Each structure stands twice: as C-alpha cells, then as structure tokens.
Coordinates of C-alpha atoms in Angstrom, one line a residue:
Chain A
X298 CA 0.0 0.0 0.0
X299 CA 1.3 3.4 -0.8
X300 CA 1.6 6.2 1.1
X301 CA 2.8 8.5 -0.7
X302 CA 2.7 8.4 -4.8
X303 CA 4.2 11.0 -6.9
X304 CA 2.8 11.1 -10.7
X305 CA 4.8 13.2 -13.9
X306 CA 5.9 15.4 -11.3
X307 CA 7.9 18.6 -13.0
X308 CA 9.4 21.7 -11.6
X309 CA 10.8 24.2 -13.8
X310 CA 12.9 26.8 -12.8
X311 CA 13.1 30.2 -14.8
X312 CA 11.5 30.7 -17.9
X313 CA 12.0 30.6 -21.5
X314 CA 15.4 30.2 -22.9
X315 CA 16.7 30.0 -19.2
X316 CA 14.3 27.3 -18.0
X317 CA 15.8 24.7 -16.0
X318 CA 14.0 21.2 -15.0
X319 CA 14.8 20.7 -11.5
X320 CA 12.9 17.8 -11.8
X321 CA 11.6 16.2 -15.4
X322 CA 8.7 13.8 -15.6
X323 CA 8.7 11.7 -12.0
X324 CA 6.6 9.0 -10.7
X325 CA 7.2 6.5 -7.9
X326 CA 5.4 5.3 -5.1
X327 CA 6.6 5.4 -1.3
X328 CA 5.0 2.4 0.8
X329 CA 4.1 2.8 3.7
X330 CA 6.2 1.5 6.3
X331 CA 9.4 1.3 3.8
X332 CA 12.7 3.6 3.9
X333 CA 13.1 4.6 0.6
X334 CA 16.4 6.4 -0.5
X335 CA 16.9 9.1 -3.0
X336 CA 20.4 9.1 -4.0
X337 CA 22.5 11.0 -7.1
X338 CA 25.2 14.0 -7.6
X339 CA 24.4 17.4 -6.3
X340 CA 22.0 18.8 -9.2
X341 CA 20.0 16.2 -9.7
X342 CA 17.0 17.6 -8.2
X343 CA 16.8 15.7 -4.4
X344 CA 16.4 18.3 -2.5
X345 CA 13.9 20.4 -5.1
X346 CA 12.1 17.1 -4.9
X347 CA 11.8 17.6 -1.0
X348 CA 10.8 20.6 -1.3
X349 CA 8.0 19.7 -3.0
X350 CA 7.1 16.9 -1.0
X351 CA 7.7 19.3 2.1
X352 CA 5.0 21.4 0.0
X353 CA 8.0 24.3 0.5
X354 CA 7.7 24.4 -3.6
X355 CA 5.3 24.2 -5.8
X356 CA 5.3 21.7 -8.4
X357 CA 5.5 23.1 -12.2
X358 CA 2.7 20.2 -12.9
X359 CA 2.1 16.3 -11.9
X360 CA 0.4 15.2 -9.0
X361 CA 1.8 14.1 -5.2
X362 CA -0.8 12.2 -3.3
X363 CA -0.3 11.3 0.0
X364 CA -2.7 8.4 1.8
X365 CA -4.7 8.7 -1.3
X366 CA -5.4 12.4 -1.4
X367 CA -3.8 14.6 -3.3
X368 CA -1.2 17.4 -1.8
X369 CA -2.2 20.4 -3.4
X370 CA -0.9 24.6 -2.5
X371 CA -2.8 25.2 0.7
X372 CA -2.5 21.9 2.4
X373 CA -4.0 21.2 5.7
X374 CA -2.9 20.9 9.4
X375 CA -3.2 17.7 9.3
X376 CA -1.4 16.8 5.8
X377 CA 1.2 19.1 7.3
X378 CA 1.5 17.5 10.4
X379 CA 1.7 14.2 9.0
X380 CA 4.9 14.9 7.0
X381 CA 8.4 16.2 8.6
X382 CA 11.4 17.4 7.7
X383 CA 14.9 16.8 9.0
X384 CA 17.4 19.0 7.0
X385 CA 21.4 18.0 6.9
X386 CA 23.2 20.9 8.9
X387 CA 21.3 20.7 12.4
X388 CA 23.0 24.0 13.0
X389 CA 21.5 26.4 10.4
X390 CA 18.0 24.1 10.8
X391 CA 17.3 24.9 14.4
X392 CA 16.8 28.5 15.6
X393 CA 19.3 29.4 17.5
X394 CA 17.6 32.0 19.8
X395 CA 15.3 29.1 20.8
X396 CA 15.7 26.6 23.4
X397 CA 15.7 23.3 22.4
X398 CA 12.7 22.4 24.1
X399 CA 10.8 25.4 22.3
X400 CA 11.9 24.6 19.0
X401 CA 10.5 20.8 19.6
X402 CA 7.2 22.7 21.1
X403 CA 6.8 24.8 17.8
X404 CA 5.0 21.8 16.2
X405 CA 3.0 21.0 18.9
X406 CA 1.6 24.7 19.6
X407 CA 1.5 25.3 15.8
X408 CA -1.0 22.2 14.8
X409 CA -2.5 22.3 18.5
X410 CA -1.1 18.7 19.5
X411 CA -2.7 17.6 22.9
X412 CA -3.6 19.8 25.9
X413 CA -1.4 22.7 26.2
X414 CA -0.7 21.3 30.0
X415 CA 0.5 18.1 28.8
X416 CA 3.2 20.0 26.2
X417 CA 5.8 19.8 28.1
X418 CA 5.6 16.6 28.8
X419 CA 5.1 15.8 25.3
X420 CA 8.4 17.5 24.6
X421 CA 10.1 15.8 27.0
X422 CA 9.0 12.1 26.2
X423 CA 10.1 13.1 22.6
X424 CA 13.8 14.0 23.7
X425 CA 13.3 10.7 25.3
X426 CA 12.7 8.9 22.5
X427 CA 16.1 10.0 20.7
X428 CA 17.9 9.4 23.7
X429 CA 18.6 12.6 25.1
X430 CA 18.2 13.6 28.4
X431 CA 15.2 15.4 29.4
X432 CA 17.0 18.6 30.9
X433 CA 18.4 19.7 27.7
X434 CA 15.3 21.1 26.9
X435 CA 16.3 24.5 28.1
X436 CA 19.9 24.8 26.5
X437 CA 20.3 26.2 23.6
X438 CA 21.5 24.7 20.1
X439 CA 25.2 26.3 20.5
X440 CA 25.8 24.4 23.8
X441 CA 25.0 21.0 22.3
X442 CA 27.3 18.7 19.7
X443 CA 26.9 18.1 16.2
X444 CA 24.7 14.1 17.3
X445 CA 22.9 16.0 19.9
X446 CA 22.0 18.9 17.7
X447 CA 20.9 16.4 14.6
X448 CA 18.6 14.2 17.4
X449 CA 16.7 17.5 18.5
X450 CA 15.9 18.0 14.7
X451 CA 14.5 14.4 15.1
X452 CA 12.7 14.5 18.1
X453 CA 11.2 18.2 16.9
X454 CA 9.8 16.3 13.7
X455 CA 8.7 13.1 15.7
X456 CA 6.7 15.3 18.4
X457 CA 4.2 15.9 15.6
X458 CA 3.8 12.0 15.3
X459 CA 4.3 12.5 11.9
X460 CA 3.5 8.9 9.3
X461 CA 6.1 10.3 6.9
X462 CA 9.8 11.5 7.3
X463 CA 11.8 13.2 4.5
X464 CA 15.5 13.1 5.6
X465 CA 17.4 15.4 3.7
X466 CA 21.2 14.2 4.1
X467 CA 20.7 13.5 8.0
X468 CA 24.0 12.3 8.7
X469 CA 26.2 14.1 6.1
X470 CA 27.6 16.5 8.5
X471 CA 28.2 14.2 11.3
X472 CA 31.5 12.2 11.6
X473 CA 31.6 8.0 11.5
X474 CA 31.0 7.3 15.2
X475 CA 28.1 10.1 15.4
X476 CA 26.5 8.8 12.6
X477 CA 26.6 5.3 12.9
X478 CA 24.3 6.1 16.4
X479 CA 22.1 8.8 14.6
X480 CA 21.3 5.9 12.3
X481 CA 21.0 3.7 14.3
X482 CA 18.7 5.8 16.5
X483 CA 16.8 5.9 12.7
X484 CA 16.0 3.0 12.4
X485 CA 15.1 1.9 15.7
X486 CA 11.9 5.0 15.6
X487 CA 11.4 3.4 12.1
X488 CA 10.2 -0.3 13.4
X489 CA 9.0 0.9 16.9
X490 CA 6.5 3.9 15.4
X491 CA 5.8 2.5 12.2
X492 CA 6.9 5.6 10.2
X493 CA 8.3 5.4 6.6
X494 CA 11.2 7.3 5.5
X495 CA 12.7 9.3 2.3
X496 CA 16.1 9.2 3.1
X497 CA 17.7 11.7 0.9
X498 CA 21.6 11.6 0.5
X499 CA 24.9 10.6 -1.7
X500 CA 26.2 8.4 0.6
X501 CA 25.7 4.9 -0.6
X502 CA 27.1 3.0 2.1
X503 CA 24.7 4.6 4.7
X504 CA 21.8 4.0 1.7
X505 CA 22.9 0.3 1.5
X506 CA 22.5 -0.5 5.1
X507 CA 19.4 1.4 5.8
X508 CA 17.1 2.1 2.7
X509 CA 14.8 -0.6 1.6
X510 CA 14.2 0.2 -2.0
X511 CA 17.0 2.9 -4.0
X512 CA 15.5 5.2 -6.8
X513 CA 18.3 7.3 -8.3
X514 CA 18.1 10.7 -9.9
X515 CA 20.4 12.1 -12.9
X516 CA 19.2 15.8 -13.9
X517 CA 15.9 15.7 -12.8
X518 CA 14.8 12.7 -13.8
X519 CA 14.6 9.0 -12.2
X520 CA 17.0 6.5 -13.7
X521 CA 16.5 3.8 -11.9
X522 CA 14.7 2.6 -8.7
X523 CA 14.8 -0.9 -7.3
X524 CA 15.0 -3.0 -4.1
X525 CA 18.7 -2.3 -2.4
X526 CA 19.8 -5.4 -2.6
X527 CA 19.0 -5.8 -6.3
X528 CA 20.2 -2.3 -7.0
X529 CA 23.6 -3.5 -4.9
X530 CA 24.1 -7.2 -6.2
X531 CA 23.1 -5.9 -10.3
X532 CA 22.6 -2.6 -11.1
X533 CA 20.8 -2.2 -14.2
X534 CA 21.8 1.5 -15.2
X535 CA 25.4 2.6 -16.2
X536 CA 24.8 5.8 -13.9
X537 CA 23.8 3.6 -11.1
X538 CA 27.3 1.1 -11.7
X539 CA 29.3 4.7 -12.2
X540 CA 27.9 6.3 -8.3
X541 CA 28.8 3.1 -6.6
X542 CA 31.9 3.0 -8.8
X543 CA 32.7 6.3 -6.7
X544 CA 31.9 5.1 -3.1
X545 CA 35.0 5.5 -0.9
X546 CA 35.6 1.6 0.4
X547 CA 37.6 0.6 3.4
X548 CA 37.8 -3.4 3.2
X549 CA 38.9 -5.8 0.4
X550 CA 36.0 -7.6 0.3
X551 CA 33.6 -4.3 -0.7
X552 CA 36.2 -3.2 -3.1
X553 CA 36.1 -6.2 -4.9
X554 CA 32.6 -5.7 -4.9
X555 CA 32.8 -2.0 -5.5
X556 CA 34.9 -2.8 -8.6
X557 CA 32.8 -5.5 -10.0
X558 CA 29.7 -3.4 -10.3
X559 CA 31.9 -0.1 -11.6
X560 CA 33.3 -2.4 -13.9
X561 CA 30.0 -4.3 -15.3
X562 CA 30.0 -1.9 -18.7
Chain B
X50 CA 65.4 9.2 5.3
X51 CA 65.3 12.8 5.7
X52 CA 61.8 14.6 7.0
X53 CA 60.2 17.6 5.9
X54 CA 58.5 18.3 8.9
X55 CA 58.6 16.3 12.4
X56 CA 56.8 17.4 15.1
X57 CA 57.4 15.8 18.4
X58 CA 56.2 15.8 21.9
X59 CA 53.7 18.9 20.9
X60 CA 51.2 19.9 23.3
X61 CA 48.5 22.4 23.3
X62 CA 46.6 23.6 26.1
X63 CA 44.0 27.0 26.0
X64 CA 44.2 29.0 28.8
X65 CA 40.7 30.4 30.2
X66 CA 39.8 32.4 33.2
X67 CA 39.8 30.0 35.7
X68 CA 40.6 27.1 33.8
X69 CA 42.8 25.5 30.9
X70 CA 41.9 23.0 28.6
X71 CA 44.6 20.5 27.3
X72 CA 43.7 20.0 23.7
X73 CA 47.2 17.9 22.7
X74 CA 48.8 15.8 25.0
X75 CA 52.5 15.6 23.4
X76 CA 52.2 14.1 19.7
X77 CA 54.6 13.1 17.3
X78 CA 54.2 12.9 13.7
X79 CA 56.6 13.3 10.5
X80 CA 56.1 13.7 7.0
X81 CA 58.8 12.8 4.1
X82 CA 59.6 15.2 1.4
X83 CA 56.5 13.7 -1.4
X84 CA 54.8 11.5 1.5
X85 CA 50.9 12.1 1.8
X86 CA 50.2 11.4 5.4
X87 CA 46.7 11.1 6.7
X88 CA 45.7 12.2 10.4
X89 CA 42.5 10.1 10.8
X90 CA 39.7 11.4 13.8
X91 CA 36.9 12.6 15.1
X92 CA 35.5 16.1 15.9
X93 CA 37.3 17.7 18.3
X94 CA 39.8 15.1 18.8
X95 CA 43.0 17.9 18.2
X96 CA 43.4 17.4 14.1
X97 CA 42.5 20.8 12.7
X98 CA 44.6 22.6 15.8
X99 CA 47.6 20.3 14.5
X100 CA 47.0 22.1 11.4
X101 CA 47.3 25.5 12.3
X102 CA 49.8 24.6 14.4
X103 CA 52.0 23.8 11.6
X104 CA 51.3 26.6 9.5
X105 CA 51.9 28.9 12.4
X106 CA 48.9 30.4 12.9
X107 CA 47.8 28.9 16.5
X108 CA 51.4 30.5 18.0
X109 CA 49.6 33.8 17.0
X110 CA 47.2 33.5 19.4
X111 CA 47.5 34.8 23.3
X112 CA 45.6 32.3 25.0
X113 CA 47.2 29.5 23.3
X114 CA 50.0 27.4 25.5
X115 CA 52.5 25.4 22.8
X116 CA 55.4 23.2 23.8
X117 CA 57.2 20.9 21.8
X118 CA 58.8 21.0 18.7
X119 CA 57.3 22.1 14.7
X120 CA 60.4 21.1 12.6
X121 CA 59.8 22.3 8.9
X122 CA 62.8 21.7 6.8
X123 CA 65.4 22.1 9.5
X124 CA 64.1 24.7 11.4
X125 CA 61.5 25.3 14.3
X126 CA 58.7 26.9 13.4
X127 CA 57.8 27.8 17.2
X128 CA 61.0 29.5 17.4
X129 CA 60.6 31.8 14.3
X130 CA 59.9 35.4 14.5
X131 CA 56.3 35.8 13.2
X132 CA 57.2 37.5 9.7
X133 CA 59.6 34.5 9.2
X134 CA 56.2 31.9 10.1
X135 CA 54.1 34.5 8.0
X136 CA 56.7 34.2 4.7
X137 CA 56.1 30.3 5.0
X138 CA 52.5 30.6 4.4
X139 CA 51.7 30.4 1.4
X140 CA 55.1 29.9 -0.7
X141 CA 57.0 26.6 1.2
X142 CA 53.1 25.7 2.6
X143 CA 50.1 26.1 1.5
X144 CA 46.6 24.9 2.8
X145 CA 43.0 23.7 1.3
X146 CA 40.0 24.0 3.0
X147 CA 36.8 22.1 3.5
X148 CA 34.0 24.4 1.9
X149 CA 36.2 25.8 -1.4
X150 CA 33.6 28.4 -1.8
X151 CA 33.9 30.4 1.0
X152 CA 37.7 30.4 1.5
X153 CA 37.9 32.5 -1.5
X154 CA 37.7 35.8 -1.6
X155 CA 33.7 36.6 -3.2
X156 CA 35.1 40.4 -3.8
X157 CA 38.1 39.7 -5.8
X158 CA 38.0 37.5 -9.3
X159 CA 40.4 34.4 -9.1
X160 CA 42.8 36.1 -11.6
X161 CA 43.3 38.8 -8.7
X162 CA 43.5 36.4 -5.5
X163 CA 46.3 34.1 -8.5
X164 CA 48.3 37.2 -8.6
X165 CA 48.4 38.0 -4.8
X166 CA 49.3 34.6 -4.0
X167 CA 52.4 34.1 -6.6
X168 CA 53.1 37.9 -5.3
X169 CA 53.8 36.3 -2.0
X170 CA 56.3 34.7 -3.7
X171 CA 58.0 36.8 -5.7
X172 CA 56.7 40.7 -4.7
X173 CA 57.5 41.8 -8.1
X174 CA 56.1 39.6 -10.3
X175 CA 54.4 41.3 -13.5
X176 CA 50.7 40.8 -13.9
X177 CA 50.7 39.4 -17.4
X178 CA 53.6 36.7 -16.0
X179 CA 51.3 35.9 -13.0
X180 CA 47.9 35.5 -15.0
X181 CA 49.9 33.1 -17.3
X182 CA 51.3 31.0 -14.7
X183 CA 47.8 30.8 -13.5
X184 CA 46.3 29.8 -16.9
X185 CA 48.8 27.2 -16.7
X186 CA 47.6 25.7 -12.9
X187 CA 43.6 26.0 -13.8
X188 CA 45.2 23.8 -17.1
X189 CA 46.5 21.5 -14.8
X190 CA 43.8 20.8 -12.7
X191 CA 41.4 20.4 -16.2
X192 CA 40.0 23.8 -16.1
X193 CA 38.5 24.2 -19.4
X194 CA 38.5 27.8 -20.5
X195 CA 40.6 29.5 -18.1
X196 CA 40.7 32.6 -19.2
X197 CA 36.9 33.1 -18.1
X198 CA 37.5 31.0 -14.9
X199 CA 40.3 33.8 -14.3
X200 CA 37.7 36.6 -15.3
X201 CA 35.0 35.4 -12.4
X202 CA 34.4 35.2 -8.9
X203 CA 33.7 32.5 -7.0
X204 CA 30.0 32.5 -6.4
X205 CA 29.9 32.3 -10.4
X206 CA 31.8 28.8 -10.5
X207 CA 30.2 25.4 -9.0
X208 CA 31.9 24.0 -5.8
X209 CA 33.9 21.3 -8.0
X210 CA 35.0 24.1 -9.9
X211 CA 36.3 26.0 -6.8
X212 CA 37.8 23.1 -5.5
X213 CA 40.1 22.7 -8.5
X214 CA 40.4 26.5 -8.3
X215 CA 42.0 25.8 -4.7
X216 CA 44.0 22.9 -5.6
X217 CA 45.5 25.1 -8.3
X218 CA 46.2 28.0 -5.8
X219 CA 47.5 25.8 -3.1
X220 CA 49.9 24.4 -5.7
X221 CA 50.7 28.0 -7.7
X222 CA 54.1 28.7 -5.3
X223 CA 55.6 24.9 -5.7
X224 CA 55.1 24.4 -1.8
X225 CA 56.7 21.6 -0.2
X226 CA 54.0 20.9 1.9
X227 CA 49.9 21.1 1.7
X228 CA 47.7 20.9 4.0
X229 CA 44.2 19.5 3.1
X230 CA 41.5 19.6 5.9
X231 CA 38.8 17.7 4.9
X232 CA 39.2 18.7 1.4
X233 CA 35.3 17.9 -0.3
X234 CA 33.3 16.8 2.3
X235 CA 31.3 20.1 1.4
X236 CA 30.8 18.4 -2.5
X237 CA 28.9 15.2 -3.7
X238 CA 30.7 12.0 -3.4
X239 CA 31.8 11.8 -7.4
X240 CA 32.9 15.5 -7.5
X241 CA 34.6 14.6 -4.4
X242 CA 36.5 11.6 -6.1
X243 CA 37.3 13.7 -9.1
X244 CA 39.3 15.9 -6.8
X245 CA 40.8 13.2 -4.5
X246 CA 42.1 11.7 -7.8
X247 CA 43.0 15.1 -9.4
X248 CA 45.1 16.4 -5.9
X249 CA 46.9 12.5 -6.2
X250 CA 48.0 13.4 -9.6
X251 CA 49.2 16.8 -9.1
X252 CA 51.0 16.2 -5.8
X253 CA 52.8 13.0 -7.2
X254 CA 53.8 15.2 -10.8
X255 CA 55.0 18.1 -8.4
X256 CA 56.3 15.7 -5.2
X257 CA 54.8 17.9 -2.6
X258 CA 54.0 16.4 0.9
X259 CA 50.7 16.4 1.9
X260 CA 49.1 16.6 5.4
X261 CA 45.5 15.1 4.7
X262 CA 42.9 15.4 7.9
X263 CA 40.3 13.8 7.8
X264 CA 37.2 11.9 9.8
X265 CA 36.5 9.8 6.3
X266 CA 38.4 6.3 6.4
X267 CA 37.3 5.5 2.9
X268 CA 38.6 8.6 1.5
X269 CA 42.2 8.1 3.5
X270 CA 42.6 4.7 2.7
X271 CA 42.4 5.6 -1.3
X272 CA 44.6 9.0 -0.7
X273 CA 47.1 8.3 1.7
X274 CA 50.5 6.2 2.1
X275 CA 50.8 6.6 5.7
X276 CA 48.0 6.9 8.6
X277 CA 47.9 8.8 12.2
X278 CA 44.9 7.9 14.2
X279 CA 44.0 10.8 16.5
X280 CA 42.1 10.8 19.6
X281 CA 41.4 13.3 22.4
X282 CA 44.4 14.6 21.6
X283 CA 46.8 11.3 21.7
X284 CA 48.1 9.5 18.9
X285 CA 46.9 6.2 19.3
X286 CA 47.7 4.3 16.4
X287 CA 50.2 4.8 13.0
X288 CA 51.6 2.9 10.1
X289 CA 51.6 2.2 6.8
X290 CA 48.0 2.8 4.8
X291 CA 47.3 -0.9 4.1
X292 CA 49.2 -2.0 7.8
X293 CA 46.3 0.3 9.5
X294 CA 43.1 -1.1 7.7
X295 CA 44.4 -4.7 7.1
X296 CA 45.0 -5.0 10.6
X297 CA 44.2 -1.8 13.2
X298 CA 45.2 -2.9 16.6
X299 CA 44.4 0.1 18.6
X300 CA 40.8 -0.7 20.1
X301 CA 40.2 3.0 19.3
X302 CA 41.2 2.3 15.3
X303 CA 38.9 -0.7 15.9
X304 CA 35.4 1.2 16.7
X305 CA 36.4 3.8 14.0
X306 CA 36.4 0.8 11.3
X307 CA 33.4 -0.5 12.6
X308 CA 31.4 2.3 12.5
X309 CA 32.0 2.7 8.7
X310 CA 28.8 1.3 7.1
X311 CA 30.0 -0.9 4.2
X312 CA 28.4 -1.5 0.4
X313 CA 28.5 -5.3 1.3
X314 CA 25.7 -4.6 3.7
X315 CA 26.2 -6.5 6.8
X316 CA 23.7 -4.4 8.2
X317 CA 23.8 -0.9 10.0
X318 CA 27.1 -0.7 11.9
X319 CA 27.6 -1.5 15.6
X320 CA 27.9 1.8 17.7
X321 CA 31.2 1.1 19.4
X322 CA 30.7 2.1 23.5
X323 CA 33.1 4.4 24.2
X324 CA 36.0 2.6 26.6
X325 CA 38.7 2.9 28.4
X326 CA 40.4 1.6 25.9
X327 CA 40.4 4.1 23.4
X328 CA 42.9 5.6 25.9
X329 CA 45.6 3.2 25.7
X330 CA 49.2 3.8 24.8
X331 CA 50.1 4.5 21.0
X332 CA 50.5 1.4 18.8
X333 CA 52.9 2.0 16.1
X334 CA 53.2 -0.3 12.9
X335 CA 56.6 1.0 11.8
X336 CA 57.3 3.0 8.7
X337 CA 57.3 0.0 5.6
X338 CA 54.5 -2.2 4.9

C-alpha cells in the first residue's frame, strides 16, 4: 500500500530560454512503512524534490498524493503535520535563539497537538525517544554537539507523530561514530512507530545498510529505482554502476565488490 | 630518510579564566619530502589545531599554550619570529579548505587572489607573468577555459570548480608541503572523487607532501600512504595505509572501522561504547608495509 505516490511530477525553474528542470517527468510510489532512499550528484533535483514533497515548492505540474489524497498549494494541518522534515546541517535548521525544548514545542503549539498542560511533557517524552536527556530542553543549540543537535531535529519532527519522514542528508555533517548512532537511532523510531522514510543523500554506504528500496536521480529525472539489494548485487543502469563506482571503500572484500559493479560496462 | 616536517612531543593547552583545557597531550608525527600522510579522527579530537599549528597560525594566538617541537625543513617553526612563520604561508606551505567556496575571496575574481598569492612569492612579479602562470595551474587541474574562470568570482563557479580553483592555488608557489583539511566533504561524493584523484595526480607530478585530515576512512585509505589515528588529543595508532586497515590494533582504530557502514551490507554498523580503551598507549606499525 502506498503512502505516498508521486505522478509526472515537473518543476521548472526560470523561464524561457533559461528554463531549468529541477525535476523532469517523476513517478514513484513510497510504501508505507518502507525507507526509501533518493540518491544522485548534487543537481539532480533531491532536494527540489523535498521541497515539493515538504510542500515548501510548488510543483510546475504532476500530482503528489499522499494516503490517497492529493497534496495540493494550501494543504492542511493535518497533511502538514503528517509529513516532517529533517534537514542536513542541524546548526543552520534549528533556531538558534530558541531553546531546544521550544523549537521541539513549535510543532505541537502550531498544529494544536494535545492539551497545552501536557506539552511539556510531550516535549520531553520526545527528547526521550532520541535518547537525550530530558534537561536539555532549556539549553540552547550552540551548547550541544553536532549528534545532539541532529537528534533535537529528530525528536522536533517526531513530536508531531508525523507517518512520513523526508530526511534530507541527516548524517552528512556528522563524523563516523556520530553517525553510525544517529542511524541507528533511525531506524530503531522506524520499526518501533511504524513511520516510513525518504532518506535523501549521496552516501551509498549509509543508503545500502538502511534504505529498503534505492531510486536514483540524474538531472531531474529518475534513472533507476529498485530494491537495495538488487540495486547493490546488479545494477541495471550505467549511472547507477558509475555512483557506486565512486563510493569511498575501506575493506577488500567491498572493493572487490565495488569494482565488480563499476566495472559491469 | 630525511623529514620535511617532524613534530614531536607537541602539546597544546588553551588557557581560560579559571581554567585550561589541554587539547594535545604531546604528539609526534613526521612527514617525508613527497609522503601524503593522513591524520585520521573525530570532531574535536586535536586534528585541525595540529594544522594550524603547523602553519603557524595557532602560536599567534595569546591564550594558546604550545610546547614541543614544529620542525619544517630544519628549522622550528615555534621558534621563528612571526614574519619569518608568516613568509612560509603560502610559498613553502600552503593549505586547502573544506568548503572551497567560502575560503575565497567573493570580492576579488580568481585572476586577482592568482596574482596575490604568486606575489607572495616573488613581490614583483608582472601581472601578465602571473595570469599566465595561473592559466597554466587551472590547465593543470582540467580547467576548461581559463581565461573566463580567471575573469569570475567564486560565487559564479560550481563547488567542484572551486575546488580545482583551490587545488591550483595551493599548488601555484611549488610548496613543499599542503595541508588539506577535509578537502570535499562540502561536495557530492563523485565531485569529491574527481578531486581526490586530481590532488593524487598533481602532488605526485609536483612531489609535494601532503598533510591530509580527515574523519572519512574511505577517503584516507584511497589518498594516503601513511596513517595517524588521532584521539582526544593522543596519537593512538600509526603505520603504513594498508598496515592500518588490514590490521588496526588500537581498540580506538577498531570502533572507528566499525562504524563505517559498508556496500557489502552487513547491516547498519555496531555503535562502538566508548572505553577505556580508546585511551591506551600509541601502537605504532613501523614505517614500511
């Protein structure tokens, strides 16, 4: 079952002779309960396509639907609510005049989540859930590490009890040991709340450990989208076989791998 | 074999009000002339300090406590006067950043920040003699059309392009040394590999040393002959590239290689517990493979 099906989506940017597709012709569905990575070179139109999924951009024309209703311009609290953002750079994404338990109130207050007594409360029990302790909520985002900066973007979007997550590079900016708990931490919310995922990013070891289906984007347009393990064992594109081709390696046994699906011409 | 820089025993503590913070606890590292060396760590864990240690920017700084020694081609850099550190910057070493597009200059076009840079050099360099030697860097690093590349700022090129732009900069005065902190983690993985593969090229055709830092073990492993592993401000573990990732001893080393998700898919890595452990003494693997 699908929960969220995009149909000929298009965004142009500019007009006439300077038009640019961001994104050309798209449609794929997202089922519900699945991770479902978006992976290609900067350019390719990821993050326009979160954008518009996000409902932060209009789409030139095509449809999005989400639980079988369609996303138009003014969408409602509750199709808002539903679907949440994490951006890459925790930093720039949080505000940093707020305390960290007022930027994961925002939501709350903004689509009237619960009784306003039990807000609190709700905030903390969502700091919980990323494993942060409960005090942090009055600090603010300067006096917290890169991990603990990208889990308050996570526990600000869950607090909405969203269905649908669009991760937008979560773990680019964090180094190896950081990221291997963020995702981690991921994918534990995944199973335990039953959310589905558009994990958005150019790191295709992180996509082949977490993502259960890959679709990847060249200029705007899908090339190819398939279960991971299909997508990692025979890639059917020479785009796809060129990206992992690129993918930095550190055993013998994935660069023998690496250079058998570069090399597959 | 001779060294082009060793440092040994350096240590680096900040000095607060009421407080001071040891950042590096006495480490020791050398690079040969042509080596590229990789120091290999976390956020925070001392690697960018080491850095501007080395380029002598850090001893600038009033709160910042130094001991040990910065040995760059014979002498100590610690020891210099500050215009002697200053004339090093940029001619005998040179350094690339991690965002390309916002270490350069957005007021000045590249063809202006080429000719201040080979005037570091050589103060009276003609213009027309400095814009050709830059034509012929942006060549190097497969600039196509550099004429226009030298005619625009850097807001007007893509971030590959400013990479290359760097590269070609860094590389401009011949330096002997480079130092490349976390050069492309700001671009896509393939533009990323393009450059990795480009800076390979052009420090092996011009033999300088490199001094890459980096938290990215995939990335070191393809760039880098030798390997310092970094943490809290201890060297914990060093050798040859394929000693280190054949067989890293260090428990430290360990939980970094573990945490790398790999394209095999064995499943989301383990998240190592931080342990007492990580704090043992340095393991070294000796200089040849």
């Amino acid at each position: 079952m699908s929960l969220l099906s995009i149909q000929n989506l298009t965004k142009t940017f500019g007009a006439g002779q300077m038009a640019v597709r961001a994104i050309d012709g798209v449609s794929f569905d997202v089922r519900e309960g699945e991770c479902l990575a978006i992976v290609g070179e900067s350019g390719s139109g990821k993050t326009t396509l979160a954008n518009m999924i996000m409902g932060i951009l209009s789409q030139t024309s095509g449809l999005i639907t989400f639980d079988g209703k369609p996303l138009g311009a003014r969408r409602s609290p509750g199709q808002r609510r539903a679907i949440q953002l994490v951006q890459q750079n925790p930093l720039s994404s949080l505000n940093p005049k707020r305390s960290i338990g007022a930027s994961v109130r925002l939501g709350l207050d903004t689509y009237n989540i619960g009784p306003k007594s039990a807000r609190w409360n709700s905030v903390e029990r969502a700091l919980e859930a990323v494993g942060l302790p409960t005090e942090m909520r009055k600090r603010a985002p300067s006096a917290l590490s890169g991990g603990q900066r990208q889990r308050v973007s996570i526990a600000r979007a869950l607090a909405c009890s969203p269905r649908l997550l669009v991760l937008d590079e979560p773990t680019s900016a964090l180094d190896v040991l950081v990221q291997a708990r963020v995702l981690r931490l991921l994918n534990n919310l995944r199973t335990d709340l039953g959310l589905t995922y558009v994990f958005i990013t150019h790191d295709l070891a992180v996509v082949r450990n977490i993502a259960d289906r890959v679709a990847v984007f060249q200029s705007g347009k899908l090339v190819e989208i398939d279960d991971t393990s299909q997508i990692f064992t025979d890639p059917q594109q020479p785009y796809t076989r060129s990206l992992i081709g690129t993918v930095p390696v550190v055993d013998a046994e994935e660069l023998t791998l690496r250079d058998k699906l570069a090399g597959q011409t | 074999m001779t060294k082009l820089l060793e440092i040994s025993d350096l240590t680096l503590s900040f000095k607060e009000l009421f407080a001071t913070t040891d950042v590096l606890h006495g480490i020791s590292l050398s690079i040969a002339a042509g080596e590229r060396v990789a120091l290999v760590g976390e956020s925070g864990s001392g690697k960018s300090v080491t850095a501007r240690i080395i380029l002598g920017l850090l001893q600038e700084t009033k709160t910042a406590h130094i001991t040990g020694d910065v040995v760059f081609e014979g002498k100590d850099i610690s020891g210099m006067v500050r215009r002697d550190r200053a004339r090093l910057r940029g001619t005998e070493m040179s350094m690339i950043f991690q965002d390309p597009t916002s270490s350069l200059n957005p007021t000045f076009t590249i063809g202006r920040q080429f000719i201040e840079i080979l005037r570091r050099r050589d103060g009276n360099r003609a213009k027309a003699d400095c814009l050709l030697r830059a034509t012929e860097m942006l060549d190097e690093v497969s600039i196509p059309n550099p004429e226009r590349v030298l005619a625009s700022y850097a807001f007007q090129l893509s971030g590959g392009m400013n990479q290359r732009v760097m590269i070609a900069m860094a590389l401009a005065n011949q330096p002997k040394l480079l130092l490349a902190d976390e050069p492309g983690t700001a671009l896509d993985v393939s533009v990323q590999a393009q450059t990795l593969d480009l800076m390979r090229n052009m420090v092996t055709d011009h033999r300088t040393a490199v001094l890459f830092i980096s938290h990215n073990l995939g990335v070191v492993r393809e760039f880098a002959d030798r390997v310092f592993v970094i943490y809290r401000g201890n060297i914990v573990e060093d050798g040859p590239t394929a000693a280190i990732f054949a067989d890293p001893r260090h428990a430290y080393t360990r939980a970094l290689m573990s945490a790398v998700p790999r394209i095999t898919g064995a499943g989301l890595p383990e998240v190592p517990e931080v342990s007492e452990a990580f704090l043992a003494p340095q393991i070294s693997h000796g200089d040849v493979a």
